[in-house]
CSV table of C-alpha atoms and ligand atoms in Angstrom, one decimal:
chain,number,residue,atom,x,y,z
A,1,MET,CA,-71.5,-9.9,19.8
A,2,VAL,CA,-69.2,-11.9,17.6
A,3,LYS,CA,-70.9,-15.2,18.3
A,4,GLU,CA,-74.4,-13.7,17.8
A,5,TYR,CA,-73.4,-12.1,14.5
A,6,ILE,CA,-72.0,-15.3,13.2
A,7,GLU,CA,-75.0,-17.3,14.3
A,8,SER,CA,-77.5,-14.9,12.8
A,9,ASN,CA,-75.6,-14.7,9.5
A,10,LYS,CA,-74.5,-18.3,9.1
A,11,ALA,CA,-76.8,-19.2,6.3
A,12,ARG,CA,-75.5,-16.4,4.2
A,13,PHE,CA,-71.9,-17.2,5.1
A,14,ILE,CA,-72.4,-20.7,3.9
A,15,GLU,CA,-74.2,-19.6,0.7
A,16,GLU,CA,-71.4,-17.2,-0.2
A,17,LEU,CA,-68.8,-20.0,0.2
A,18,PHE,CA,-71.0,-22.2,-2.0
A,19,GLU,CA,-70.8,-19.5,-4.7
A,20,LEU,CA,-67.0,-19.7,-4.6
A,21,LEU,CA,-67.0,-23.5,-4.5
A,22,ARG,CA,-69.1,-23.6,-7.7
A,23,ILE,CA,-66.2,-22.0,-9.6
A,24,PRO,CA,-63.9,-24.9,-10.7
A,25,SER,CA,-60.7,-23.0,-10.2
A,26,VAL,CA,-58.3,-25.9,-10.9
A,27,SER,CA,-54.9,-24.4,-11.4
A,28,THR,CA,-53.1,-27.5,-12.9
A,29,ASP,CA,-55.4,-27.7,-15.9
A,30,LYS,CA,-55.5,-24.9,-18.5
A,31,LYS,CA,-59.0,-26.0,-19.4
A,32,PHE,CA,-60.1,-24.2,-16.2
A,33,LYS,CA,-58.2,-21.0,-16.9
A,34,ASP,CA,-61.3,-18.7,-17.1
A,35,ASP,CA,-62.7,-20.2,-13.9
A,36,VAL,CA,-59.5,-19.6,-11.9
A,37,LEU,CA,-59.7,-16.0,-13.0
A,38,LYS,CA,-63.3,-15.9,-12.1
A,39,ALA,CA,-62.5,-17.0,-8.6
A,40,ALA,CA,-60.0,-14.1,-8.2
A,41,ASP,CA,-62.7,-11.7,-9.4
A,42,PHE,CA,-65.2,-13.2,-6.9
A,43,LEU,CA,-62.8,-12.5,-4.1
A,44,LYS,CA,-62.1,-9.0,-5.3
A,45,ASP,CA,-65.8,-8.2,-5.3
A,46,LYS,CA,-66.4,-9.7,-1.9
A,47,LEU,CA,-63.5,-7.7,-0.4
A,48,ASN,CA,-64.7,-4.6,-2.1
A,49,SER,CA,-68.2,-4.9,-0.7
A,50,LEU,CA,-66.6,-5.0,2.8
A,51,GLY,CA,-65.3,-1.5,2.3
A,52,VAL,CA,-61.6,-2.2,2.4
A,53,ASP,CA,-59.3,0.7,1.4
A,54,LYS,CA,-58.2,-1.0,-1.7
A,55,VAL,CA,-58.4,-4.2,-3.6
A,56,GLU,CA,-56.1,-5.1,-6.5
A,57,ILE,CA,-55.9,-7.9,-8.9
A,58,CYS,CA,-52.1,-8.2,-9.3
A,59,GLU,CA,-51.2,-9.8,-12.6
A,60,THR,CA,-48.4,-12.3,-12.7
A,61,PRO,CA,-47.1,-14.4,-15.7
A,62,GLY,CA,-49.5,-17.0,-14.2
A,63,TYR,CA,-52.6,-16.5,-12.2
A,64,PRO,CA,-53.2,-13.2,-10.4
A,65,ILE,CA,-52.7,-12.4,-6.7
A,66,VAL,CA,-55.7,-10.7,-5.1
A,67,PHE,CA,-54.3,-8.1,-2.7
A,68,ALA,CA,-56.4,-6.0,-0.4
A,69,GLU,CA,-55.8,-3.8,2.6
A,70,LYS,CA,-57.7,-2.1,5.4
A,71,ILE,CA,-55.6,0.3,7.4
A,72,VAL,CA,-57.4,1.3,10.5
A,73,ASP,CA,-54.6,3.1,12.2
A,74,GLU,CA,-50.9,3.1,11.3
A,75,LYS,CA,-50.1,2.6,15.0
A,76,LEU,CA,-52.0,-0.7,15.2
A,77,PRO,CA,-50.3,-4.0,14.3
A,78,THR,CA,-50.9,-5.3,10.8
A,79,VAL,CA,-51.9,-8.9,10.0
A,80,LEU,CA,-51.2,-10.2,6.5
A,81,VAL,CA,-53.6,-13.0,5.6
A,82,TYR,CA,-52.5,-15.5,3.0
A,83,GLY,CA,-54.7,-18.1,1.4
A,84,HIS,CA,-55.2,-19.8,-2.0
A,85,TYR,CA,-58.2,-19.8,-4.3
A,86,ASP,CA,-57.0,-22.5,-6.6
A,87,VAL,CA,-57.9,-26.2,-6.0
A,88,GLN,CA,-56.7,-29.6,-6.9
A,89,PRO,CA,-58.3,-31.4,-9.8
A,90,ALA,CA,-61.4,-33.3,-8.8
A,91,ASP,CA,-60.5,-36.5,-10.7
A,92,PRO,CA,-61.6,-39.2,-10.5
A,93,TYR,CA,-65.1,-37.8,-10.7
A,94,GLU,CA,-66.9,-41.1,-10.5
A,95,LEU,CA,-65.7,-41.6,-6.9
A,96,TRP,CA,-67.6,-38.5,-5.7
A,97,ASP,CA,-71.0,-39.0,-4.1
A,98,SER,CA,-72.1,-35.6,-5.3
A,99,PRO,CA,-70.6,-33.5,-8.1
A,100,PRO,CA,-67.4,-31.8,-6.9
A,101,PHE,CA,-68.4,-28.3,-8.0
A,102,GLU,CA,-72.0,-28.5,-6.9
A,103,PRO,CA,-71.5,-28.1,-3.1
A,104,GLU,CA,-74.0,-29.7,-0.8
A,105,VAL,CA,-74.4,-30.3,2.9
A,106,ARG,CA,-74.6,-33.8,4.3
A,107,ASN,CA,-74.3,-34.6,8.0
A,108,GLY,CA,-73.2,-31.0,8.9
A,109,LYS,CA,-70.4,-31.0,6.3
A,110,ILE,CA,-70.0,-29.1,3.1
A,111,TYR,CA,-68.9,-31.5,0.3
A,112,ALA,CA,-67.0,-29.9,-2.7
A,113,ARG,CA,-63.6,-29.7,-4.1
A,114,GLY,CA,-61.8,-26.9,-2.2
A,115,ALA,CA,-64.4,-27.0,0.7
A,116,CYS,CA,-61.5,-27.3,3.1
A,117,ASP,CA,-58.3,-26.8,0.9
A,118,ASP,CA,-58.4,-23.8,0.8
A,119,LYS,CA,-61.5,-22.0,-0.2
A,120,GLY,CA,-63.5,-22.7,2.9
A,121,GLN,CA,-60.5,-21.9,5.1
A,122,MET,CA,-59.5,-18.8,3.2
A,123,TYR,CA,-63.1,-17.4,3.1
A,124,MET,CA,-63.3,-17.6,6.9
A,125,HIS,CA,-60.8,-14.7,6.9
A,126,ILE,CA,-63.0,-12.5,4.7
A,127,LYS,CA,-66.0,-13.3,6.9
A,128,ALA,CA,-63.9,-12.6,10.0
A,129,LEU,CA,-63.2,-9.2,8.7
A,130,GLU,CA,-67.0,-8.6,8.1
A,131,VAL,CA,-67.7,-9.9,11.6
A,132,MET,CA,-65.1,-7.6,13.2
A,133,GLN,CA,-66.4,-4.6,11.4
A,134,GLU,CA,-70.0,-5.3,12.1
A,135,ALA,CA,-69.9,-6.7,15.6
A,136,GLY,CA,-67.4,-4.4,17.2
A,137,GLU,CA,-64.1,-3.1,16.1
A,138,LEU,CA,-61.2,-4.0,14.0
A,139,PRO,CA,-58.3,-4.1,16.4
A,140,CYS,CA,-55.6,-4.5,13.7
A,141,ASN,CA,-54.8,-3.4,10.2
A,142,ILE,CA,-55.5,-6.2,7.7
A,143,LYS,CA,-53.9,-7.1,4.4
A,144,PHE,CA,-54.9,-10.0,2.2
A,145,MET,CA,-52.7,-11.8,-0.3
A,146,LEU,CA,-54.7,-14.6,-2.0
A,147,GLU,CA,-53.0,-16.6,-4.7
A,148,GLY,CA,-54.2,-18.9,-7.5
A,149,GLU,CA,-51.1,-21.1,-7.9
A,150,GLU,CA,-50.6,-22.8,-4.6
A,151,GLU,CA,-51.4,-26.3,-5.9
A,152,VAL,CA,-48.9,-25.9,-8.7
A,153,GLY,CA,-46.0,-24.6,-6.6
A,154,SER,CA,-46.6,-20.9,-6.0
A,155,GLU,CA,-44.1,-20.1,-8.7
A,156,HIS,CA,-45.1,-16.5,-9.3
A,157,LEU,CA,-45.9,-15.6,-5.7
A,158,ALA,CA,-42.2,-15.8,-4.9
A,159,ASP,CA,-41.4,-13.0,-7.3
A,160,PHE,CA,-44.5,-11.0,-6.2
A,161,VAL,CA,-43.2,-11.2,-2.6
A,162,LYS,CA,-39.7,-10.2,-3.5
A,163,ASP,CA,-40.9,-7.2,-5.6
A,164,ASN,CA,-43.5,-5.9,-3.2
A,165,LYS,CA,-41.9,-5.9,0.3
A,166,ASP,CA,-43.3,-2.5,1.2
A,167,LYS,CA,-46.8,-3.3,0.1
A,168,LEU,CA,-46.7,-6.5,2.1
A,169,SER,CA,-45.2,-4.9,5.2
A,170,ALA,CA,-46.9,-6.4,8.3
A,171,ASP,CA,-46.2,-7.7,11.8
A,172,VAL,CA,-47.3,-11.3,11.2
A,173,ILE,CA,-48.8,-13.6,8.6
A,174,LEU,CA,-52.0,-15.5,9.3
A,175,ILE,CA,-52.8,-18.7,7.3
A,176,SER,CA,-55.6,-21.2,7.6
A,177,ASP,CA,-54.5,-24.0,5.3
A,178,THR,CA,-53.7,-26.8,7.8
A,179,ASP,CA,-55.4,-29.2,10.1
A,180,ILE,CA,-56.3,-29.5,13.8
A,181,ILE,CA,-56.0,-32.9,15.6
A,182,ASP,CA,-59.8,-33.2,16.0
A,183,ASN,CA,-62.7,-31.1,17.2
A,184,ASP,CA,-62.0,-32.1,20.8
A,185,ASN,CA,-58.3,-31.4,20.5
A,186,PRO,CA,-57.6,-28.1,18.8
A,187,SER,CA,-54.0,-27.5,17.7
A,188,ILE,CA,-51.7,-25.0,16.1
A,189,THR,CA,-49.3,-26.1,13.4
A,190,VAL,CA,-45.7,-25.0,14.0
A,191,GLY,CA,-43.9,-27.1,11.5
A,192,LEU,CA,-44.4,-28.1,7.9
A,193,ARG,CA,-42.5,-30.5,5.7
A,194,GLY,CA,-40.8,-29.5,2.4
A,195,LEU,CA,-41.1,-31.2,-0.9
A,196,SER,CA,-38.9,-32.5,-3.6
A,197,TYR,CA,-40.8,-34.0,-6.6
A,198,MET,CA,-39.1,-35.9,-9.3
A,199,GLN,CA,-40.0,-37.7,-12.5
A,200,VAL,CA,-38.0,-40.5,-13.9
A,201,GLU,CA,-37.9,-42.2,-17.3
A,202,VAL,CA,-36.2,-45.5,-18.0
A,203,THR,CA,-35.7,-46.6,-21.6
A,204,GLY,CA,-34.7,-50.1,-22.7
A,205,PRO,CA,-34.9,-51.2,-26.3
A,206,ASN,CA,-35.7,-48.5,-29.0
A,207,ARG,CA,-39.3,-49.8,-29.5
A,208,ASP,CA,-41.8,-52.1,-27.8
A,209,LEU,CA,-40.9,-55.7,-28.5
A,210,HIS,CA,-42.7,-59.1,-28.7
A,211,SER,CA,-42.1,-60.4,-25.2
A,212,GLY,CA,-41.7,-64.0,-26.5
A,213,MET,CA,-39.2,-63.2,-29.3
A,214,TYR,CA,-37.1,-60.9,-27.1
A,215,GLY,CA,-38.1,-61.6,-23.5
A,216,GLY,CA,-35.0,-62.6,-21.4
A,217,THR,CA,-32.5,-61.1,-23.8
A,218,VAL,CA,-32.8,-57.3,-23.1
A,219,ALA,CA,-33.7,-55.3,-20.1
A,220,ASN,CA,-37.4,-54.8,-19.4
A,221,PRO,CA,-37.5,-51.1,-18.3
A,222,ILE,CA,-40.5,-51.7,-16.0
A,223,ASN,CA,-38.7,-54.5,-14.2
A,224,THR,CA,-35.5,-52.4,-14.0
A,225,LEU,CA,-37.4,-49.3,-12.8
A,226,CYS,CA,-39.0,-51.4,-10.0
A,227,GLU,CA,-35.5,-52.7,-8.9
A,228,MET,CA,-34.2,-49.1,-8.9
A,229,ILE,CA,-37.1,-47.9,-6.8
A,230,ALA,CA,-36.6,-50.8,-4.4
A,231,ALA,CA,-33.0,-49.7,-3.9
A,232,LEU,CA,-34.2,-46.2,-2.7
A,233,LYS,CA,-35.1,-47.5,0.7
A,234,ASP,CA,-33.8,-50.3,3.0
A,235,ASP,CA,-35.8,-52.7,5.0
A,236,LYS,CA,-35.8,-50.3,8.0
A,237,GLY,CA,-37.5,-47.6,6.0
A,238,ARG,CA,-34.3,-45.5,5.6
A,239,ILE,CA,-33.7,-43.7,2.4
A,240,MET,CA,-30.6,-44.9,0.8
A,241,ILE,CA,-29.6,-41.8,-1.2
A,242,PRO,CA,-26.1,-40.8,-0.1
A,243,GLY,CA,-26.1,-37.6,1.9
A,244,PHE,CA,-29.9,-37.5,2.2
A,245,TYR,CA,-29.9,-37.3,6.0
A,246,ASP,CA,-26.9,-35.1,6.3
A,247,LYS,CA,-28.8,-31.9,7.1
A,248,VAL,CA,-31.7,-33.4,8.9
A,249,LEU,CA,-32.2,-31.6,12.2
A,250,GLU,CA,-32.4,-34.2,14.9
A,251,LEU,CA,-34.7,-33.3,17.8
A,252,SER,CA,-33.6,-33.7,21.4
A,253,GLN,CA,-35.2,-36.5,23.5
A,254,GLU,CA,-37.2,-33.9,25.4
A,255,GLU,CA,-38.5,-32.3,22.2
A,256,ARG,CA,-39.6,-35.8,20.9
A,257,GLU,CA,-41.3,-36.6,24.2
A,258,GLU,CA,-43.1,-33.3,24.1
A,259,MET,CA,-44.4,-33.9,20.5
A,260,ASN,CA,-45.6,-37.4,21.4
A,261,LYS,CA,-47.8,-36.0,24.1
A,262,ALA,CA,-50.2,-34.9,21.4
A,263,PRO,CA,-53.3,-37.1,21.4
A,264,HIS,CA,-52.9,-39.8,18.8
A,265,ASP,CA,-54.0,-43.4,18.7
A,266,ASP,CA,-52.4,-45.8,16.2
A,267,GLU,CA,-55.3,-48.3,16.5
A,268,LYS,CA,-57.8,-45.7,15.6
A,269,TYR,CA,-55.5,-44.4,12.8
A,270,LYS,CA,-55.2,-47.9,11.3
A,271,LYS,CA,-58.9,-48.5,11.5
A,272,GLU,CA,-59.6,-45.2,9.8
A,273,LEU,CA,-57.3,-46.0,6.9
A,274,GLY,CA,-58.3,-49.6,6.6
A,275,VAL,CA,-54.8,-51.1,7.2
A,276,LYS,CA,-53.8,-54.0,9.5
A,277,ALA,CA,-50.4,-52.6,10.2
A,278,LEU,CA,-48.5,-49.3,9.8
A,279,GLU,CA,-45.1,-49.0,8.1
A,280,GLY,CA,-42.4,-46.4,8.3
A,281,GLU,CA,-38.9,-45.6,9.4
A,282,ASP,CA,-37.8,-47.8,12.3
A,283,GLY,CA,-37.4,-46.1,15.7
A,284,TYR,CA,-40.0,-43.4,15.2
A,285,THR,CA,-43.6,-43.0,16.3
A,286,THR,CA,-46.4,-42.1,13.8
A,287,LEU,CA,-46.3,-38.5,14.9
A,288,GLU,CA,-42.6,-38.3,14.5
A,289,ARG,CA,-42.8,-40.0,11.1
A,290,ILE,CA,-45.2,-37.3,9.9
A,291,GLY,CA,-43.7,-34.3,11.6
A,292,ILE,CA,-40.0,-34.6,11.9
A,293,ARG,CA,-38.8,-37.3,9.5
A,294,PRO,CA,-38.3,-37.1,5.7
A,295,THR,CA,-40.0,-39.7,3.5
A,296,LEU,CA,-39.9,-41.0,-0.1
A,297,ASP,CA,-42.9,-42.2,-2.0
A,298,VAL,CA,-43.8,-43.2,-5.5
A,299,ASN,CA,-46.9,-41.2,-6.5
A,300,GLY,CA,-47.4,-42.9,-9.9
A,301,ILE,CA,-45.8,-45.5,-12.1
A,302,TRP,CA,-46.6,-46.4,-15.6
A,303,GLY,CA,-45.5,-48.1,-18.8
A,304,GLY,CA,-46.2,-51.0,-21.0
A,305,TYR,CA,-49.7,-52.4,-21.6
A,306,THR,CA,-52.5,-51.6,-19.1
A,307,GLY,CA,-55.6,-52.1,-21.3
A,308,GLU,CA,-58.1,-54.9,-21.3
A,309,GLY,CA,-56.9,-58.4,-21.7
A,310,ALA,CA,-53.3,-59.5,-22.2
A,311,LYS,CA,-50.9,-58.1,-24.7
A,312,THR,CA,-47.5,-59.8,-24.8
A,313,VAL,CA,-45.2,-56.8,-24.9
A,314,LEU,CA,-41.8,-55.9,-23.6
A,315,PRO,CA,-42.1,-52.2,-23.3
A,316,SER,CA,-39.5,-49.7,-24.5
A,317,LYS,CA,-40.1,-47.2,-21.7
A,318,ALA,CA,-41.2,-47.0,-18.0
A,319,TYR,CA,-41.9,-43.9,-15.9
A,320,ALA,CA,-42.5,-42.9,-12.3
A,321,LYS,CA,-43.2,-39.8,-10.3
A,322,ILE,CA,-41.4,-39.9,-7.0
A,323,SER,CA,-41.7,-37.4,-4.2
A,324,MET,CA,-39.8,-36.8,-1.0
A,325,ARG,CA,-41.1,-34.9,2.0
A,326,LEU,CA,-38.4,-33.0,3.6
A,327,VAL,CA,-37.7,-31.6,7.1
A,328,PRO,CA,-35.6,-28.8,8.5
A,329,ASN,CA,-32.8,-28.1,7.5
A,330,GLN,CA,-32.9,-30.1,4.2
A,331,ASN,CA,-32.9,-28.0,1.0
A,332,HIS,CA,-35.2,-29.2,-1.8
A,333,LYS,CA,-32.8,-28.1,-4.6
A,334,GLU,CA,-30.0,-30.0,-3.0
A,335,ILE,CA,-32.2,-33.1,-2.5
A,336,ASP,CA,-33.3,-32.9,-6.1
A,337,LYS,CA,-29.7,-33.2,-7.1
A,338,LEU,CA,-28.8,-36.0,-4.6
A,339,PHE,CA,-31.8,-38.0,-5.9
A,340,ALA,CA,-30.9,-37.5,-9.6
A,341,ASP,CA,-27.3,-38.5,-9.0
A,342,TYR,CA,-28.1,-41.6,-7.0
A,343,PHE,CA,-31.0,-42.7,-9.2
A,344,LYS,CA,-28.8,-42.5,-12.3
A,345,SER,CA,-26.1,-44.4,-10.5
A,346,LEU,CA,-28.5,-47.3,-9.9
A,347,ALA,CA,-29.1,-47.8,-13.6
A,348,PRO,CA,-27.6,-50.9,-15.3
A,349,GLU,CA,-25.9,-50.5,-18.6
A,350,SER,CA,-28.9,-52.0,-20.3
A,351,VAL,CA,-31.1,-49.0,-19.9
A,352,GLU,CA,-31.0,-45.2,-20.3
A,353,VAL,CA,-32.3,-43.0,-17.5
A,354,LYS,CA,-33.6,-39.5,-17.5
A,355,VAL,CA,-34.4,-37.6,-14.3
A,356,SER,CA,-36.2,-34.3,-14.0
A,357,SER,CA,-37.7,-32.3,-11.2
A,358,HIS,CA,-41.1,-30.7,-10.7
A,359,HIS,CA,-41.9,-27.8,-8.4
A,360,GLY,CA,-40.7,-28.3,-4.8
A,361,GLY,CA,-40.5,-26.3,-1.6
A,362,GLN,CA,-38.7,-25.8,1.6
A,363,PRO,CA,-39.7,-27.1,5.0
A,364,ALA,CA,-40.5,-24.6,7.8
A,365,VAL,CA,-40.7,-24.4,11.5
A,366,VAL,CA,-42.0,-21.4,13.4
A,367,PRO,CA,-40.7,-20.3,16.8
A,368,THR,CA,-43.2,-21.3,19.5
A,369,ASN,CA,-42.4,-18.7,22.1
A,370,SER,CA,-43.6,-15.7,20.2
A,371,THR,CA,-46.4,-13.1,20.8
A,372,GLU,CA,-48.3,-14.4,17.8
A,373,ILE,CA,-48.3,-18.0,18.9
A,374,GLU,CA,-49.4,-16.8,22.4
A,375,ALA,CA,-52.3,-14.8,20.8
A,376,ALA,CA,-53.3,-17.9,18.7
A,377,LYS,CA,-53.3,-20.1,21.9
A,378,GLN,CA,-55.5,-17.6,23.7
A,379,ALA,CA,-57.8,-17.4,20.7
A,380,PHE,CA,-58.2,-21.2,20.6
A,381,THR,CA,-58.6,-21.5,24.3
A,382,GLU,CA,-61.4,-18.9,24.4
A,383,ALA,CA,-63.2,-20.2,21.4
A,384,TRP,CA,-62.8,-24.0,21.9
A,385,GLY,CA,-62.6,-24.1,25.7
A,386,LYS,CA,-59.4,-26.0,25.6
A,387,GLU,CA,-55.8,-25.1,25.3
A,388,PRO,CA,-54.4,-26.0,21.8
A,389,VAL,CA,-51.5,-28.4,21.3
A,390,LEU,CA,-48.6,-27.4,19.1
A,391,THR,CA,-48.1,-29.9,16.2
A,392,ARG,CA,-45.9,-30.5,13.3
A,393,GLU,CA,-47.7,-31.5,10.1
A,394,GLY,CA,-46.5,-33.6,7.2
A,395,GLY,CA,-47.9,-31.4,4.4
A,396,SER,CA,-46.2,-28.5,2.7
A,397,ILE,CA,-46.8,-24.8,2.3
A,398,PRO,CA,-43.6,-23.7,0.7
A,399,ILE,CA,-44.2,-20.0,0.9
A,400,VAL,CA,-44.0,-20.1,4.7
A,401,GLU,CA,-40.2,-20.4,4.5
A,402,LEU,CA,-40.2,-17.7,1.7
A,403,PHE,CA,-42.0,-15.3,4.0
A,404,GLN,CA,-39.4,-15.9,6.7
A,405,LYS,CA,-36.6,-15.3,4.3
A,406,GLU,CA,-37.9,-12.4,2.2
A,407,LEU,CA,-40.3,-10.6,4.5
A,408,LYS,CA,-38.6,-11.6,7.8
A,409,LEU,CA,-42.1,-12.5,9.0
A,410,GLU,CA,-43.4,-15.6,10.9
A,411,SER,CA,-46.6,-17.3,10.0
A,412,VAL,CA,-49.3,-18.4,12.4
A,413,LEU,CA,-50.7,-21.6,10.9
A,414,MET,CA,-54.2,-21.5,12.3
A,415,GLY,CA,-55.9,-24.1,10.2
A,416,PHE,CA,-59.2,-25.8,11.1
A,417,GLY,CA,-59.3,-28.8,8.8
A,418,LEU,CA,-59.6,-32.4,9.8
A,419,GLY,CA,-58.0,-35.6,8.4
A,420,GLU,CA,-61.5,-36.9,7.5
A,421,ASP,CA,-62.0,-33.8,5.3
A,422,ALA,CA,-60.2,-35.7,2.6
A,423,ILE,CA,-58.4,-32.8,0.9
A,424,HIS,CA,-57.1,-33.7,-2.6
A,425,SER,CA,-59.3,-36.8,-2.5
A,426,PRO,CA,-62.8,-37.5,-3.8
A,427,ASN,CA,-65.6,-36.3,-1.4
A,428,GLU,CA,-63.5,-33.4,0.1
A,429,SER,CA,-65.5,-31.8,2.8
A,430,TYR,CA,-65.4,-29.1,5.5
A,431,GLY,CA,-67.5,-29.1,8.6
A,432,ILE,CA,-69.9,-26.2,9.1
A,433,TYR,CA,-68.9,-26.3,12.7
A,434,ASN,CA,-65.3,-25.8,11.8
A,435,TYR,CA,-66.1,-23.1,9.3
A,436,LEU,CA,-68.1,-21.0,11.8
A,437,LYS,CA,-65.8,-21.8,14.8
A,438,GLY,CA,-62.9,-20.9,12.6
A,439,ILE,CA,-64.4,-17.5,11.9
A,440,GLU,CA,-64.8,-16.9,15.6
A,441,THR,CA,-61.3,-18.1,16.4
A,442,ILE,CA,-59.8,-15.8,13.8
A,443,THR,CA,-61.6,-12.7,15.3
A,444,LEU,CA,-60.3,-13.7,18.7
A,445,PHE,CA,-56.8,-13.9,17.3
A,446,TYR,CA,-57.0,-10.3,16.2
A,447,LYS,CA,-58.3,-9.3,19.7
A,448,HIS,CA,-55.6,-11.1,21.6
A,449,TYR,CA,-52.8,-10.2,19.2
A,450,ALA,CA,-53.7,-6.5,19.4
A,451,ALA,CA,-53.8,-6.6,23.2
A,452,LEU,CA,-50.5,-8.4,23.5
A,453,LYS,CA,-48.8,-6.0,21.1
A,454,LYS,CA,-49.9,-2.9,23.1
B,1,BES,N1,-53.1,-27.0,2.4
B,1,BES,C1,-52.1,-27.9,1.8
B,1,BES,C2,-51.0,-28.3,2.7
B,1,BES,C3,-51.3,-28.9,4.0
B,1,BES,C4,-52.4,-29.7,4.2
B,1,BES,C5,-50.5,-28.7,5.1
B,1,BES,C6,-52.7,-30.3,5.4
B,1,BES,C7,-50.7,-29.3,6.3
B,1,BES,C8,-51.9,-30.1,6.5
B,1,BES,C9,-51.6,-27.4,0.5
B,1,BES,O1,-52.6,-26.8,-0.3
B,1,BES,C10,-51.0,-28.5,-0.3
B,1,BES,O2,-51.7,-29.3,-0.8
B,1,BES,N2,-49.6,-28.4,-0.5
B,1,BES,C11,-49.0,-29.4,-1.3
B,1,BES,C12,-47.6,-28.8,-1.8
B,1,BES,C13,-47.6,-27.9,-2.9
B,1,BES,C14,-46.2,-27.5,-3.2
B,1,BES,C15,-48.3,-28.4,-4.1
B,1,BES,C16,-48.7,-30.6,-0.6
B,1,BES,O3,-48.5,-30.6,0.6
B,1,BES,O4,-48.7,-31.7,-1.3
B,2,MN,MN1,-53.9,-25.7,0.8
B,3,MN,MN1,-53.6,-28.6,-1.4
């Protein structure tokens, strides 16, 4: 019934997602404010039309949270669905093969900003509710909590969660905002990295100078910044910040062997990324470098003259944005401070250094021997014909740890994205196969979860 219903309604399911994808709900850029609000309204209307008990647009000092619930029977387990309707900026627009907010299908994939992260994945849950209602029964109560600030750090969601514990009471949280290994190897994410994101400013002389008149007499802040950045890691890929690894949870040899059983091919990986060699912390495999080891990366660096031609200038200032991905049990606030202290200590007397932090988030791991992971495994096995592997991913969803701490609830990270979907990049896409298979898998999660909870 479920499969037939999805099959016969797929054109409409895709068209509805297209409508949502046409709304440029970019949360980082105030220019799109009305569109972000419009996306929230769109979801409210769609949930309303499914006959849920209530839908609310919950205002916050930032973008609203769309909350909805359908209580079938107080005795049934309750699943709280989380997702985000905001997207990353689409820049640089010129690298898109079709406009980012005019979705189109090519080779079985939907191309648009947010197609996978997270509109496509979030909307599967709304359609799964429709399918369950129309094709059979709804075996659990459902609540939805959809936010518009995930890509800017979920700042106001934290307060919302703390202030609305009763409203959000549930047995488990269900999230589709992660990846599977590939369509032949379904997987469930059981670990996410945290994030510490810093900005640094290095100032040399009080104004830009003629590089001939002054070059060689005062510090060039760009040169100095590069030297300081170079001192953040050693030649083995270890981060040199004192205390950085103190709280890192080391996995046992057995755990590491287990995680390396997941299908992965470095040769294929290199080819896909167009690199001749990989680079990372010595002594760890690619899967370990992504899943269980922290990293440090410069995300952007600027200063001086970057226009056309050559301008002989010794700049006054240089800047960089530097992020660190964290693993259990590192704490992003502590890491912010360790970074700031160490970075300042690297500065020679010839420059001034300012360090500030952007939003960050905690890493999370979820227990793997739970009822909900068992239900998710059964759902994947039934829908995909193959038992899913448990993986740890490198990305961050900071609210997972917040849900554990504040609501005492674990999350099932049942994402259906692929690496090739290019989230945050130009030409983001989401496979129609994954969209429809995802809807089916979600309905099966409810079925198995309800059965296991009986
Ligand atoms: N959906 C991603 C996170 C993700 C993607 C996790 C793929 C695992 C696999 C999420 O929208 C995201 O982009 N998170 C940000 C962090 C946030 C604090 C801005 C990230 O990971 O950079
Ligand atoms: Mn996301
Ligand atoms: Mn994202």
